[in-house]
mmCIF file of C-alpha atoms in Angstrom:
data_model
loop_
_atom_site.group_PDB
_atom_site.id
_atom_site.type_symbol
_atom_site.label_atom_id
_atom_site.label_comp_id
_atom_site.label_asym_id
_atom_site.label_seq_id
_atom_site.Cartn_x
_atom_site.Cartn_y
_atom_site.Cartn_z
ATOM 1 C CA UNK M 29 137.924 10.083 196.375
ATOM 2 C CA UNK M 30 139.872 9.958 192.980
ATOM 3 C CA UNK M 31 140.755 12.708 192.133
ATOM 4 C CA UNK M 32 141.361 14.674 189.047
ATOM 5 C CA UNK M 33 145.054 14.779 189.278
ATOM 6 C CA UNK M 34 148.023 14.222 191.676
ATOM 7 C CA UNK M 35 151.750 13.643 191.991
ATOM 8 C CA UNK M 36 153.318 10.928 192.175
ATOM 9 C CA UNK M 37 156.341 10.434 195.067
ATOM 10 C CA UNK M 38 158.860 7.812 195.129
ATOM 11 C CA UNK M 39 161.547 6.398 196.800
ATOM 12 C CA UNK M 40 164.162 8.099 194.948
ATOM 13 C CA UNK M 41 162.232 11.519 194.807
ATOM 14 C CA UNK M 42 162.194 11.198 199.176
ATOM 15 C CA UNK M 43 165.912 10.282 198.903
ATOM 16 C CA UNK M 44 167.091 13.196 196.124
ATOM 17 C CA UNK M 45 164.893 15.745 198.770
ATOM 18 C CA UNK M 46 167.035 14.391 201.896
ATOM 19 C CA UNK M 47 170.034 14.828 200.705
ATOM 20 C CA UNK M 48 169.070 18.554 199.394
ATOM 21 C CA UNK M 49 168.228 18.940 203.197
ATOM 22 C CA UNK M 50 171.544 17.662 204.822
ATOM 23 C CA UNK M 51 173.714 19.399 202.366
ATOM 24 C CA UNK M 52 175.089 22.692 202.465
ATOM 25 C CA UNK M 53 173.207 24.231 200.479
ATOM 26 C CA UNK M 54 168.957 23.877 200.794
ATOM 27 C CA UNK M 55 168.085 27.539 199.062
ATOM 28 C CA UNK M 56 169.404 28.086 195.459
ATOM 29 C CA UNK M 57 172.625 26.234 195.083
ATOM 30 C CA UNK M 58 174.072 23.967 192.985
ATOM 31 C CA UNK M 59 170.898 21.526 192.443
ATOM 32 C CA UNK M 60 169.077 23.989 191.001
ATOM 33 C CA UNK M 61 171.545 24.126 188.208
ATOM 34 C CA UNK M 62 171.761 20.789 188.030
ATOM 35 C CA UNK M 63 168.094 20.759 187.022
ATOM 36 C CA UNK M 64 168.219 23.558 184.727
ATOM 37 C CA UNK M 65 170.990 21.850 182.838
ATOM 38 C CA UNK M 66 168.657 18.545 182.693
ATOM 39 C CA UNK M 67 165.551 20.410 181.405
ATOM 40 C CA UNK M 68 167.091 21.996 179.032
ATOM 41 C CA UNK M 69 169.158 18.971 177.283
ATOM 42 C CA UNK M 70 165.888 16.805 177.696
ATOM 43 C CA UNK M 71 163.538 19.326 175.496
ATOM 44 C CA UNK M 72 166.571 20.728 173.404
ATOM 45 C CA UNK M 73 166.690 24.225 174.589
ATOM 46 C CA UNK M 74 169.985 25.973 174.969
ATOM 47 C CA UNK M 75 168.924 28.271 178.288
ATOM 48 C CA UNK M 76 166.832 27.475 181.241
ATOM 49 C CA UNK M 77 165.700 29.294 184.070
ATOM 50 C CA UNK M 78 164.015 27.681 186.814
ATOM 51 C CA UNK M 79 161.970 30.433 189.122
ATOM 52 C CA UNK M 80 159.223 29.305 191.879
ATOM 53 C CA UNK M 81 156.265 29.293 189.817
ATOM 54 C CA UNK M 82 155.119 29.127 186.024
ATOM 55 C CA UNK M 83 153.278 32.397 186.770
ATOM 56 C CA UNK M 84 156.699 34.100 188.101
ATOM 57 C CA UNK M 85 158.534 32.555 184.594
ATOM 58 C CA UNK M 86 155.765 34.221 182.889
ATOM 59 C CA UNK M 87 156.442 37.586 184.189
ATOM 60 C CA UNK M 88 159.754 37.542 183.984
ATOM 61 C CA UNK M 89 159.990 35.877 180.657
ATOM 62 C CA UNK M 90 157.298 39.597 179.674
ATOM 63 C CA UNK M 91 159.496 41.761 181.051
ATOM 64 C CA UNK M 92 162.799 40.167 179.422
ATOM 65 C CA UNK M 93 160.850 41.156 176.276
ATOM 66 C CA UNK M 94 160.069 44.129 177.326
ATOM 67 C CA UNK M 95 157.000 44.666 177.700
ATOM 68 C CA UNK M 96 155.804 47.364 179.325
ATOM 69 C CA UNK M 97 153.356 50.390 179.303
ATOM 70 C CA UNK M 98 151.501 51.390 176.119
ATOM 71 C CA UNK M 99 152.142 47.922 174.468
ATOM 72 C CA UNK M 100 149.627 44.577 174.090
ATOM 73 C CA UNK M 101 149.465 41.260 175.398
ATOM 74 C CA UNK M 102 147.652 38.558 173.410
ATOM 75 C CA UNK M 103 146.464 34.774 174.812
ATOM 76 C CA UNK M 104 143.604 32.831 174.809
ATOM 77 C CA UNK M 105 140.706 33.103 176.938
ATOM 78 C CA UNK M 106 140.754 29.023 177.316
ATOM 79 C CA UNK M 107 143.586 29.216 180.230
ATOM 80 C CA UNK M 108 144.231 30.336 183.961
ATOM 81 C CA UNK M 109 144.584 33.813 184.838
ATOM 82 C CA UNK M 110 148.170 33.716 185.202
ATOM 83 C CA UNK M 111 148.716 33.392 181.276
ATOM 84 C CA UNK M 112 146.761 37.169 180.985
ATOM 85 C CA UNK M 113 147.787 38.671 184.399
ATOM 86 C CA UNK M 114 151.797 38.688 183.714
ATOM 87 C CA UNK M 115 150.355 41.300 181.146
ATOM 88 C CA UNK M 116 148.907 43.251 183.391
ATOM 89 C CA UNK M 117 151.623 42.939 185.832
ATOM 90 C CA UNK M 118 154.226 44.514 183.043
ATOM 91 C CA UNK M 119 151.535 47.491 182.997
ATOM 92 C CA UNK M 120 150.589 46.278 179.305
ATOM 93 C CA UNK M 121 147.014 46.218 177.513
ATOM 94 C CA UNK M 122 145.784 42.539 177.346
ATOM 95 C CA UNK M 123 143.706 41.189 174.862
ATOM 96 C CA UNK M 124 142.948 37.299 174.115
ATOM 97 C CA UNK M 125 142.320 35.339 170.759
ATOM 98 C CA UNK M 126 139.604 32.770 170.537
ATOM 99 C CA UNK M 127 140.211 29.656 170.447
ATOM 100 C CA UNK M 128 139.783 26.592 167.864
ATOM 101 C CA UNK M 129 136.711 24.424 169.117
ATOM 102 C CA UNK M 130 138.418 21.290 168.187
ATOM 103 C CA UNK M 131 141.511 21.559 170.283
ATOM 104 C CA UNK M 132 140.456 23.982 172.658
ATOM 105 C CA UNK M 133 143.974 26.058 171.647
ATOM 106 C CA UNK M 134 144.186 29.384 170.507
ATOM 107 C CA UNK M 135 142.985 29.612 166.779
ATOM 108 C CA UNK M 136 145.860 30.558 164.409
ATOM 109 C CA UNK M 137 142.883 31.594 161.771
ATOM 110 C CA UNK M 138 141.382 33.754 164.702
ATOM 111 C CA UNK M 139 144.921 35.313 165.112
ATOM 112 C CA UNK M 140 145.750 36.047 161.862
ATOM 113 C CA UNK M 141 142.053 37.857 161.065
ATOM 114 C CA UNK M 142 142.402 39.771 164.549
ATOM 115 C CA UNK M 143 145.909 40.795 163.534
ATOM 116 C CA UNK M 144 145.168 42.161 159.873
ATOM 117 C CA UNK M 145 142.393 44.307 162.024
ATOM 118 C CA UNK M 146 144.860 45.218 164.568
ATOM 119 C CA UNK M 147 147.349 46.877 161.870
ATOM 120 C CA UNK M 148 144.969 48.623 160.422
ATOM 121 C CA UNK M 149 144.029 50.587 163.789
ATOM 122 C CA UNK M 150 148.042 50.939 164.690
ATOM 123 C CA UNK M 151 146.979 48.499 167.845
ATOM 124 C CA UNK M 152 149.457 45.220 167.025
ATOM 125 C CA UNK M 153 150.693 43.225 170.213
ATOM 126 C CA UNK M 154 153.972 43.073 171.147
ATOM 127 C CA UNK M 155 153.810 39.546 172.273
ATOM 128 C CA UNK M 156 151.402 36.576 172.137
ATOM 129 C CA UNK M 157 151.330 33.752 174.450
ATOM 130 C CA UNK M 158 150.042 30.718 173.354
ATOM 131 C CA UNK M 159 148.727 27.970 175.496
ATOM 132 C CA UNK M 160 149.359 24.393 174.960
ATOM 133 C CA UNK M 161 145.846 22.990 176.763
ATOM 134 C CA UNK M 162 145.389 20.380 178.201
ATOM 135 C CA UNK M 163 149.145 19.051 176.722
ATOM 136 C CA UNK M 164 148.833 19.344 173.347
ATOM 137 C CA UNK M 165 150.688 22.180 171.182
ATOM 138 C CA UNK M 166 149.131 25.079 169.328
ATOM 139 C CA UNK M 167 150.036 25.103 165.807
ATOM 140 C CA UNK M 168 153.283 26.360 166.454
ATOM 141 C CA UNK M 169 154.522 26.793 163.131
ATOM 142 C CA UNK M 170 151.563 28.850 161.294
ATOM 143 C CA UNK M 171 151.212 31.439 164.787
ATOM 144 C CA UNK M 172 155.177 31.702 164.164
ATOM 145 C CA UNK M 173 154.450 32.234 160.325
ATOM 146 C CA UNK M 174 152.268 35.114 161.654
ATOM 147 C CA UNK M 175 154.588 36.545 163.882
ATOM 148 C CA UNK M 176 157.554 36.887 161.177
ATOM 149 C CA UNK M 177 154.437 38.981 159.476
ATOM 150 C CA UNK M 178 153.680 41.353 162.173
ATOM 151 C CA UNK M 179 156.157 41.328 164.510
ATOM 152 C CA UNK M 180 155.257 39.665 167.652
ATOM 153 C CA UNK M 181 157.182 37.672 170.064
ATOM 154 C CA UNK M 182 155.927 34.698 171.399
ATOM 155 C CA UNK M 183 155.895 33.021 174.509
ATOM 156 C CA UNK M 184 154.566 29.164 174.835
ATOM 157 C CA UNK M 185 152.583 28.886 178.412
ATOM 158 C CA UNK M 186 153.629 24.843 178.367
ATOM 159 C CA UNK M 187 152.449 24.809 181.710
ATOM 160 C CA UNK M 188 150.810 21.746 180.808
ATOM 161 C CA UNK M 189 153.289 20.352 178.223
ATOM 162 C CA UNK M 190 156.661 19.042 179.466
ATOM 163 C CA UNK M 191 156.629 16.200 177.541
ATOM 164 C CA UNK M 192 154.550 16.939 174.779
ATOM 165 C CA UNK M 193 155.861 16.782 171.228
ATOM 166 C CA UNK M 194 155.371 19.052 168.141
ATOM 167 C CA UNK M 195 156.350 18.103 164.811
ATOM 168 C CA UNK M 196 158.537 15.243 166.711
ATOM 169 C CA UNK M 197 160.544 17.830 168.607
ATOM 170 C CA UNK M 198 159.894 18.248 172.717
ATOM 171 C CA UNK M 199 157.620 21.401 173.485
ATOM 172 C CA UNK M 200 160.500 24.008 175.020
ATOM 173 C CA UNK M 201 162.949 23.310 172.076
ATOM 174 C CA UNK M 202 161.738 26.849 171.413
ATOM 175 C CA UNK M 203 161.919 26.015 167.793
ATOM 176 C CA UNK M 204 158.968 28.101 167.023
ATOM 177 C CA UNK M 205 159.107 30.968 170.038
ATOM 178 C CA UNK M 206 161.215 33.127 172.275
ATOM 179 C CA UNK M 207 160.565 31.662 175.133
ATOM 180 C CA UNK M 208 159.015 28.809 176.829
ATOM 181 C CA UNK M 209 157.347 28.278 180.396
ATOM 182 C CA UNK M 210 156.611 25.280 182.342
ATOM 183 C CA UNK M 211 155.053 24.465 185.387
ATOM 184 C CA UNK M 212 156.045 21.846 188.437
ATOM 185 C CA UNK M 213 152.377 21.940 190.228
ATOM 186 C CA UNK M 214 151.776 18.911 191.986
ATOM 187 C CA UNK M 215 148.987 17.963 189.779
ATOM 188 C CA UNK M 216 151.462 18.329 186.374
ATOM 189 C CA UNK M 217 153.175 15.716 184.724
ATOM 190 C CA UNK M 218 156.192 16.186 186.882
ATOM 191 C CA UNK M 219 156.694 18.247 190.169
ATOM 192 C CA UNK M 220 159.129 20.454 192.469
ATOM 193 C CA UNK M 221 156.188 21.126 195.218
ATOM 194 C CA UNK M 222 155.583 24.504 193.751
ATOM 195 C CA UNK M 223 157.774 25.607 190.567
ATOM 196 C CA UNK M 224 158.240 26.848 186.935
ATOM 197 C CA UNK M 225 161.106 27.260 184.667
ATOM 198 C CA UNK M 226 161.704 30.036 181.490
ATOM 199 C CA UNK M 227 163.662 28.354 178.512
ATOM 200 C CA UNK M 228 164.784 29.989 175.407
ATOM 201 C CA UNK M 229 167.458 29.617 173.209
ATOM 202 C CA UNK M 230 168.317 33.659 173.112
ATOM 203 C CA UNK M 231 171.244 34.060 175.368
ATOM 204 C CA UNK M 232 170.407 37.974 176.114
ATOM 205 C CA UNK M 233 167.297 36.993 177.175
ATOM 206 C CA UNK M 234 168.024 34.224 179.729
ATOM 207 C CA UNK M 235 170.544 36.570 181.015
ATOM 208 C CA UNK M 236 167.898 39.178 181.708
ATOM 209 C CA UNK M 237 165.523 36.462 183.052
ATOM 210 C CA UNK M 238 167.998 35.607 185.781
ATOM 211 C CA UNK M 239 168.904 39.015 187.057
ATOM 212 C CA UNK M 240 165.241 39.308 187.103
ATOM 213 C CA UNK M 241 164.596 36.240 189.411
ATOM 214 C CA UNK M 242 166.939 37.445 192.479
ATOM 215 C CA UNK M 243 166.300 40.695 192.829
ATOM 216 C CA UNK M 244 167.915 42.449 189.732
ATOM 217 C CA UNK M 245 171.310 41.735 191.271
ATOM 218 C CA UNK M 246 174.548 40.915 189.943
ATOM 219 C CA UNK M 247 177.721 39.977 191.463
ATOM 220 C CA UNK M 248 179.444 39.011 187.622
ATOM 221 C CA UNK M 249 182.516 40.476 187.784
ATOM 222 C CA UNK M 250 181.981 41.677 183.283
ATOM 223 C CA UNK M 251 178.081 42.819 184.079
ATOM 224 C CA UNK M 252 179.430 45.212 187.069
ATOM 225 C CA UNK M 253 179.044 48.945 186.585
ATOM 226 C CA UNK M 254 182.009 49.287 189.282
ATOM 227 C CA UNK M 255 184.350 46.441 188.852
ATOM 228 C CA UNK M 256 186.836 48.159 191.319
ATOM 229 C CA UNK M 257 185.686 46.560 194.733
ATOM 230 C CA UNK M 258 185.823 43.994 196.746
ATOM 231 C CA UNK M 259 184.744 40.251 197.398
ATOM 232 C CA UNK M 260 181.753 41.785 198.865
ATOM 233 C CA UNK M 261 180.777 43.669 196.530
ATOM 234 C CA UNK M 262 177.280 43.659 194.183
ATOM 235 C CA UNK M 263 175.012 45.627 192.321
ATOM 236 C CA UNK M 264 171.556 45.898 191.071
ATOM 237 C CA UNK M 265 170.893 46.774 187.891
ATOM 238 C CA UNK M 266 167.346 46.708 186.775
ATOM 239 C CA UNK M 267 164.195 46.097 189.622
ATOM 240 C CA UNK M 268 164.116 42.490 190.054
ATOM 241 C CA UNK M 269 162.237 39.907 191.934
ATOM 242 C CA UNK M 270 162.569 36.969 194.682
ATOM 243 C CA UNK M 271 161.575 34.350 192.323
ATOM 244 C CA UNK M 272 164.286 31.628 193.145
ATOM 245 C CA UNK M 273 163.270 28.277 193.326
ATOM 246 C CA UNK M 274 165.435 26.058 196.396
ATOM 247 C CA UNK M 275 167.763 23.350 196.149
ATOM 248 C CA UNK M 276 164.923 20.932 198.079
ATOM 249 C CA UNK M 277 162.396 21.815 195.058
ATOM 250 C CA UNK M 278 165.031 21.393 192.345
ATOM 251 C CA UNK M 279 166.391 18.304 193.888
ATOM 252 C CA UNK M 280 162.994 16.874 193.927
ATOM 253 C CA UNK M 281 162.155 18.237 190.228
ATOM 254 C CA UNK M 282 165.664 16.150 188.912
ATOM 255 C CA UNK M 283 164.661 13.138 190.002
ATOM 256 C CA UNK M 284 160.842 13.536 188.568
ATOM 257 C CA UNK M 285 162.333 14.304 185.472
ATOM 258 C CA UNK M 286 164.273 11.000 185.087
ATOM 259 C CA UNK M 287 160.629 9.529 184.875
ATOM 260 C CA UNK M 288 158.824 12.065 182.610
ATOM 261 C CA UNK M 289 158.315 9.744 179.765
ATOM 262 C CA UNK M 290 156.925 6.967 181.953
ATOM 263 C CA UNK M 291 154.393 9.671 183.235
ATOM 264 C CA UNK M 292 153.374 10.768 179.670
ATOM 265 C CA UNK M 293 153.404 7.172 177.916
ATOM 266 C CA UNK M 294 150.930 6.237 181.166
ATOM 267 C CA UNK M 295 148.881 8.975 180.560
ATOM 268 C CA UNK M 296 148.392 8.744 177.147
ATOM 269 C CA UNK M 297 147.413 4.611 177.326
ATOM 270 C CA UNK M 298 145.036 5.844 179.618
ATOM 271 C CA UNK M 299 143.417 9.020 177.667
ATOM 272 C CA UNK M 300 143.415 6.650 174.880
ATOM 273 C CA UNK M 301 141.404 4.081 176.520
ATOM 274 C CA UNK M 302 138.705 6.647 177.696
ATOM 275 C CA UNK M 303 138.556 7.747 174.255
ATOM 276 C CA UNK M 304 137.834 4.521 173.287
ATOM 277 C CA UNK M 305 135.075 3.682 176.004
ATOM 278 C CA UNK M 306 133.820 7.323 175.975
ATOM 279 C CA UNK M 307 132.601 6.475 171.979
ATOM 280 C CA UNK M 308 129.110 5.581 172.792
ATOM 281 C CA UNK M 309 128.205 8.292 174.996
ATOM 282 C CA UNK M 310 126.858 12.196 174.457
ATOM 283 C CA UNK M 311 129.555 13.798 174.790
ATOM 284 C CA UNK M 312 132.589 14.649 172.356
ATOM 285 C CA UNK M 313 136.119 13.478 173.148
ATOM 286 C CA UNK M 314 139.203 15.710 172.728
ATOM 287 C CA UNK M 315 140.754 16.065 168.862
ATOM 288 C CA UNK M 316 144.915 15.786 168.356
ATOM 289 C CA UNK M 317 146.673 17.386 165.875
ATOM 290 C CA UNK M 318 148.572 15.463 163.416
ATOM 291 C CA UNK M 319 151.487 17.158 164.393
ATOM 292 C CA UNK M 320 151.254 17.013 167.841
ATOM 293 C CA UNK M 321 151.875 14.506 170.884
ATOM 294 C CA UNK M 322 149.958 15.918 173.912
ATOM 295 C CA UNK M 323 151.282 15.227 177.598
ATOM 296 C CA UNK M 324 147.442 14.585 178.234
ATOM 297 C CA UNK M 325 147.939 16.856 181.524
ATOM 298 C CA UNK M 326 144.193 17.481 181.432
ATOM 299 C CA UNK M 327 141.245 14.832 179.644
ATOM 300 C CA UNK M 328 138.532 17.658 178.756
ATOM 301 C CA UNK M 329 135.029 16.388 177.481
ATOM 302 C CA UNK M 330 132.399 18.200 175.607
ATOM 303 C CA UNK M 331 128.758 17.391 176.809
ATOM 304 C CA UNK M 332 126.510 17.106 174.369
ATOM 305 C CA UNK M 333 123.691 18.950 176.289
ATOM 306 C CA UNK M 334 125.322 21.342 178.231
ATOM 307 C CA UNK M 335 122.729 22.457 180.546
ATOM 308 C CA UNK M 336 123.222 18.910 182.297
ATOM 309 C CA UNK M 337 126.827 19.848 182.826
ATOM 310 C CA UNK M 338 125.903 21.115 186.665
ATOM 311 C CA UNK M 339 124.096 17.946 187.494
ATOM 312 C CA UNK M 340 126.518 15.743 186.077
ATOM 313 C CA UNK M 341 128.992 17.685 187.859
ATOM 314 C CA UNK M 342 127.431 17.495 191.570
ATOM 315 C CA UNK M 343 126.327 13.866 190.723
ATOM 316 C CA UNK M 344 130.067 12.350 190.002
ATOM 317 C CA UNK M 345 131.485 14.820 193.103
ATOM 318 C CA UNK M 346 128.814 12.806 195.493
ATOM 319 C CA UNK M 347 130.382 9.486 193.940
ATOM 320 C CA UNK M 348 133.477 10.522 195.210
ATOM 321 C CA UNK M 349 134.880 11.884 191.669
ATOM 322 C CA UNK M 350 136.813 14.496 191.815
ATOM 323 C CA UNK M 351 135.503 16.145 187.891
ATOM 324 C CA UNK M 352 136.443 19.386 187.362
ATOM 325 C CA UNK M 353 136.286 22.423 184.809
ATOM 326 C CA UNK M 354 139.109 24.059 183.129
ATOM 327 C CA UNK M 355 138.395 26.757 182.547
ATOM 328 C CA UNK M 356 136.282 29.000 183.190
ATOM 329 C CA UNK M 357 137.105 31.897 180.113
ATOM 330 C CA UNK M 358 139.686 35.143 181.438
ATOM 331 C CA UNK M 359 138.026 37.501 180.195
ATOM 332 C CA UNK M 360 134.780 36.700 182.152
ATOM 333 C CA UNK M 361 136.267 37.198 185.629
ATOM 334 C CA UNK M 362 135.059 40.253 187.776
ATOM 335 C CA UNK M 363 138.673 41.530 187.212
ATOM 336 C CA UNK M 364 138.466 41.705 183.306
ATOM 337 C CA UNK M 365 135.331 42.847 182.822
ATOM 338 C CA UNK M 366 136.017 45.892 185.128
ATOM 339 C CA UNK M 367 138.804 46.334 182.588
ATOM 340 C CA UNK M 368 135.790 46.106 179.836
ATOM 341 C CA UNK M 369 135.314 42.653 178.586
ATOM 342 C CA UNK M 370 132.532 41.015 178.420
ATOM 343 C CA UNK M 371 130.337 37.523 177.854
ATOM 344 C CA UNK M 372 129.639 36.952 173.851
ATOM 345 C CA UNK M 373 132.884 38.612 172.637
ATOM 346 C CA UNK M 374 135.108 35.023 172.295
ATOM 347 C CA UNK M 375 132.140 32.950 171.657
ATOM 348 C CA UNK M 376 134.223 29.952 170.783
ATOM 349 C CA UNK M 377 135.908 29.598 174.300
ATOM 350 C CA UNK M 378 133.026 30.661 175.943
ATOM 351 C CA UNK M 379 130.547 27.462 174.204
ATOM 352 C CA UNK M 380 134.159 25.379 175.036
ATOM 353 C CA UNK M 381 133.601 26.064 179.078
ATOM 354 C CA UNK M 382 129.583 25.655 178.740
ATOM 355 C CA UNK M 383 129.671 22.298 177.932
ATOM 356 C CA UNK M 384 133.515 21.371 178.835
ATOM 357 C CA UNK M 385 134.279 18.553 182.253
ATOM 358 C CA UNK M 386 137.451 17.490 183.409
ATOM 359 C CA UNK M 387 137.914 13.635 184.248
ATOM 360 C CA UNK M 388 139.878 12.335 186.658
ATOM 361 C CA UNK M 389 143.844 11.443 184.597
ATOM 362 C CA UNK M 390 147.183 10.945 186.618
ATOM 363 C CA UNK M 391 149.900 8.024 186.621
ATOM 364 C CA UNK M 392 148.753 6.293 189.493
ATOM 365 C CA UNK M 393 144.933 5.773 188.147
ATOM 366 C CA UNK M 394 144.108 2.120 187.341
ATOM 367 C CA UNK M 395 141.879 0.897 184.963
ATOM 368 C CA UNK M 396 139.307 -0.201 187.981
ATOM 369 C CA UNK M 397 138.908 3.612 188.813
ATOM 370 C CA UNK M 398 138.935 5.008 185.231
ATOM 371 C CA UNK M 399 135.988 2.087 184.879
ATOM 372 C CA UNK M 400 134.528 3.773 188.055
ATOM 373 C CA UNK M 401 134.716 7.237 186.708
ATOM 374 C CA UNK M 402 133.220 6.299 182.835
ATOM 375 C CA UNK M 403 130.159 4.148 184.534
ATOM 376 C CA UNK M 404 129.274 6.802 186.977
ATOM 377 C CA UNK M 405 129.338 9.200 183.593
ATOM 378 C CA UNK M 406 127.401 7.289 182.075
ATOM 379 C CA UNK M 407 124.833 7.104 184.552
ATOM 380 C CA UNK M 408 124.641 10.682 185.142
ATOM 381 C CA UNK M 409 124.183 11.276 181.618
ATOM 382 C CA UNK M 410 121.214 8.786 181.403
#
């Protein structure tokens, strides 16, 4: 089968992994450092975090903004759950922007008319995370403008962006945001197993995010309440989490990282060469921004006629093509409409997933299978 994504292992990544494993330390040790120092100098940020999943840098990344009960949560409905439920897990109100058809991102025109409504009601968010699909940036700069405005924080959900450029600086400079999240899935453009990491370049805040990742504990000697004790001695301070990713996953993550550009210079020869043989076919091809350098994590295509999209679908999965759909819109899950949303309120997003099909992208693809995958489209579209 090829599939729609999947890491990529080498030598180098088996060797950095063994000698986690016959060190001293294979939990949280000195690796892990080691990788949040190398994250952080490769995108330009000053402070990074790295926590076991992008959804676990999400929540802590709400909560070191403090987000909490009686306050709002803003994303797009174009994204996994995880980018809405860290939200809900803060006890917060969540609420999602629609997105712009063209780049399947969260619309900064859509945000700034939903805002202007949203002071005049008293019902402004407190933060707004915006979601880099498929690789490429939102326009940073005007949802920033918007911010300074009304007074939002912003976090970037770049769990599909290491790698990805805006305005020719790497996405998680933070230029633009409070804080930044990635994610080290096996099918992104670099892996750990399972992992995320929080960057930012607000020292208070990456502070609070790593008390929050082990448990709200401290042993600093200047953050302790009682300073007169022993060796032994800690404290917690705030309710905290397990969220600490191991030396094995960060030793594995520092030795992807040493190949990120080859992964994103790969993908994007090869999104650029569907683009190209994807022209004479129904179906629309993703839009860049001028600003922007995508990661191409994801290779999302527009049908023209979406009620094929389910027979296409079942067609290229017989083939042996592993298609897929991302995604389907948050606010349409059983969850969220319990919570009172509903179909036809983000039409945008929701005419995005209709019509929208994943194709098979990853670093190891060669042009034979991307062939295979674009002449078994185009016979399922005939």
């Amino acid at each position: 089968m090829i599939p729609y994504g999947k890491q990529n292992i080498s030598q180098d990544d088996i060797d950095a992994v063994v000698d986690a494993l016959t060190s001293d330390f294979i939990t949280q040790g000195p690796r892990v450092t080691q990788f949040e120092n190398a994250v952080a100098q490769k995108v330009g940020a000053k402070h990074a975090i790295a926590v076991n999943s992008a959804t676990s840098a999400l929540h802590i990344a709400c909560l070191a903004l403090e987000l909490g009960k009686g306050q709002r949560l803003w994303t797009s409905p174009n994204t996994f759950v995880a980018s809405a439920n860290c939200g809900l897990y803060c006890g917060a109100d969540v609420d999602f922007v629609d997105i712009d058809p063209a780049t399947y991102n969260l619309c900064p025109k859509r945000l700034a008319e939903k805002l202007e409504h949203a002071k005049l009601t008293d019902t402004l968010p407190h933060i707004v995370v915006v979601v880099h699909m498929c690789g490429q940036s939102c326009d940073m700069k005007a949802i920033h403008q918007l911010s300074e405005q009304y007074g939002f924080r912003i976090i970037e959900d770049a769990s599909h962006a290491i790698g990805s450029k805006y305005q020719d600086k790497y996405v998680g400079s933070c230029q633009y945001s409070d804080i930044t999240v990635f994610s080290f899935h096996p099918v992104k453009i670099i892996t750990t197993a399972e992992g995320g990491i929080a960057l930012t370049n607000n020292p208070e805040l990456a502070k609070a995010m790593e008390n929050l990742r082990s448990h709200g504990v401290t042993r600093d000697l200047e953050s302790l309440v009682d300073s007169n004790q022993g060796a032994w001695y800690y404290e917690q301070q705030s309710l905290g989490f397990n969220y600490r990713m191991t030396d094995l996953q960060a030793a594995l993550g520092t030795s992807q990282l040493a190949r990120l550009d080859a992964f994103v210079e790969r993908r994007q020869v090869l999104a650029e060469r569907y683009t190209e043989k994807l022209s004479a076919l129904p179906l629309t091809t993703p839009t860049l921004l001028p600003a922007s350098k995508s990661a191409w994590h994801l290779y999302v295509i527009q049908l023209a006629e979406p009620d094929c999209r389910r027979r296409v679908f079942d067609e290229l999965r017989a083939k042996g093509i592993g298609v897929h759909v991302h995604y389907i819109p948050v606010h349409t899950q059983p969850h969220y409409r319990e919570l009172g949303f509903e179909w036809g309120q983000f039409p945008a997003a929701e005419n995005y997933y209709q019509a929208a099909l994943s194709l098979p992208l990853y670093f190891d693809m060669t042009e034979d299978e991307q062939d295979t995958v674009i002449q078994a489209l185009a016979d399922a579209l005939r």
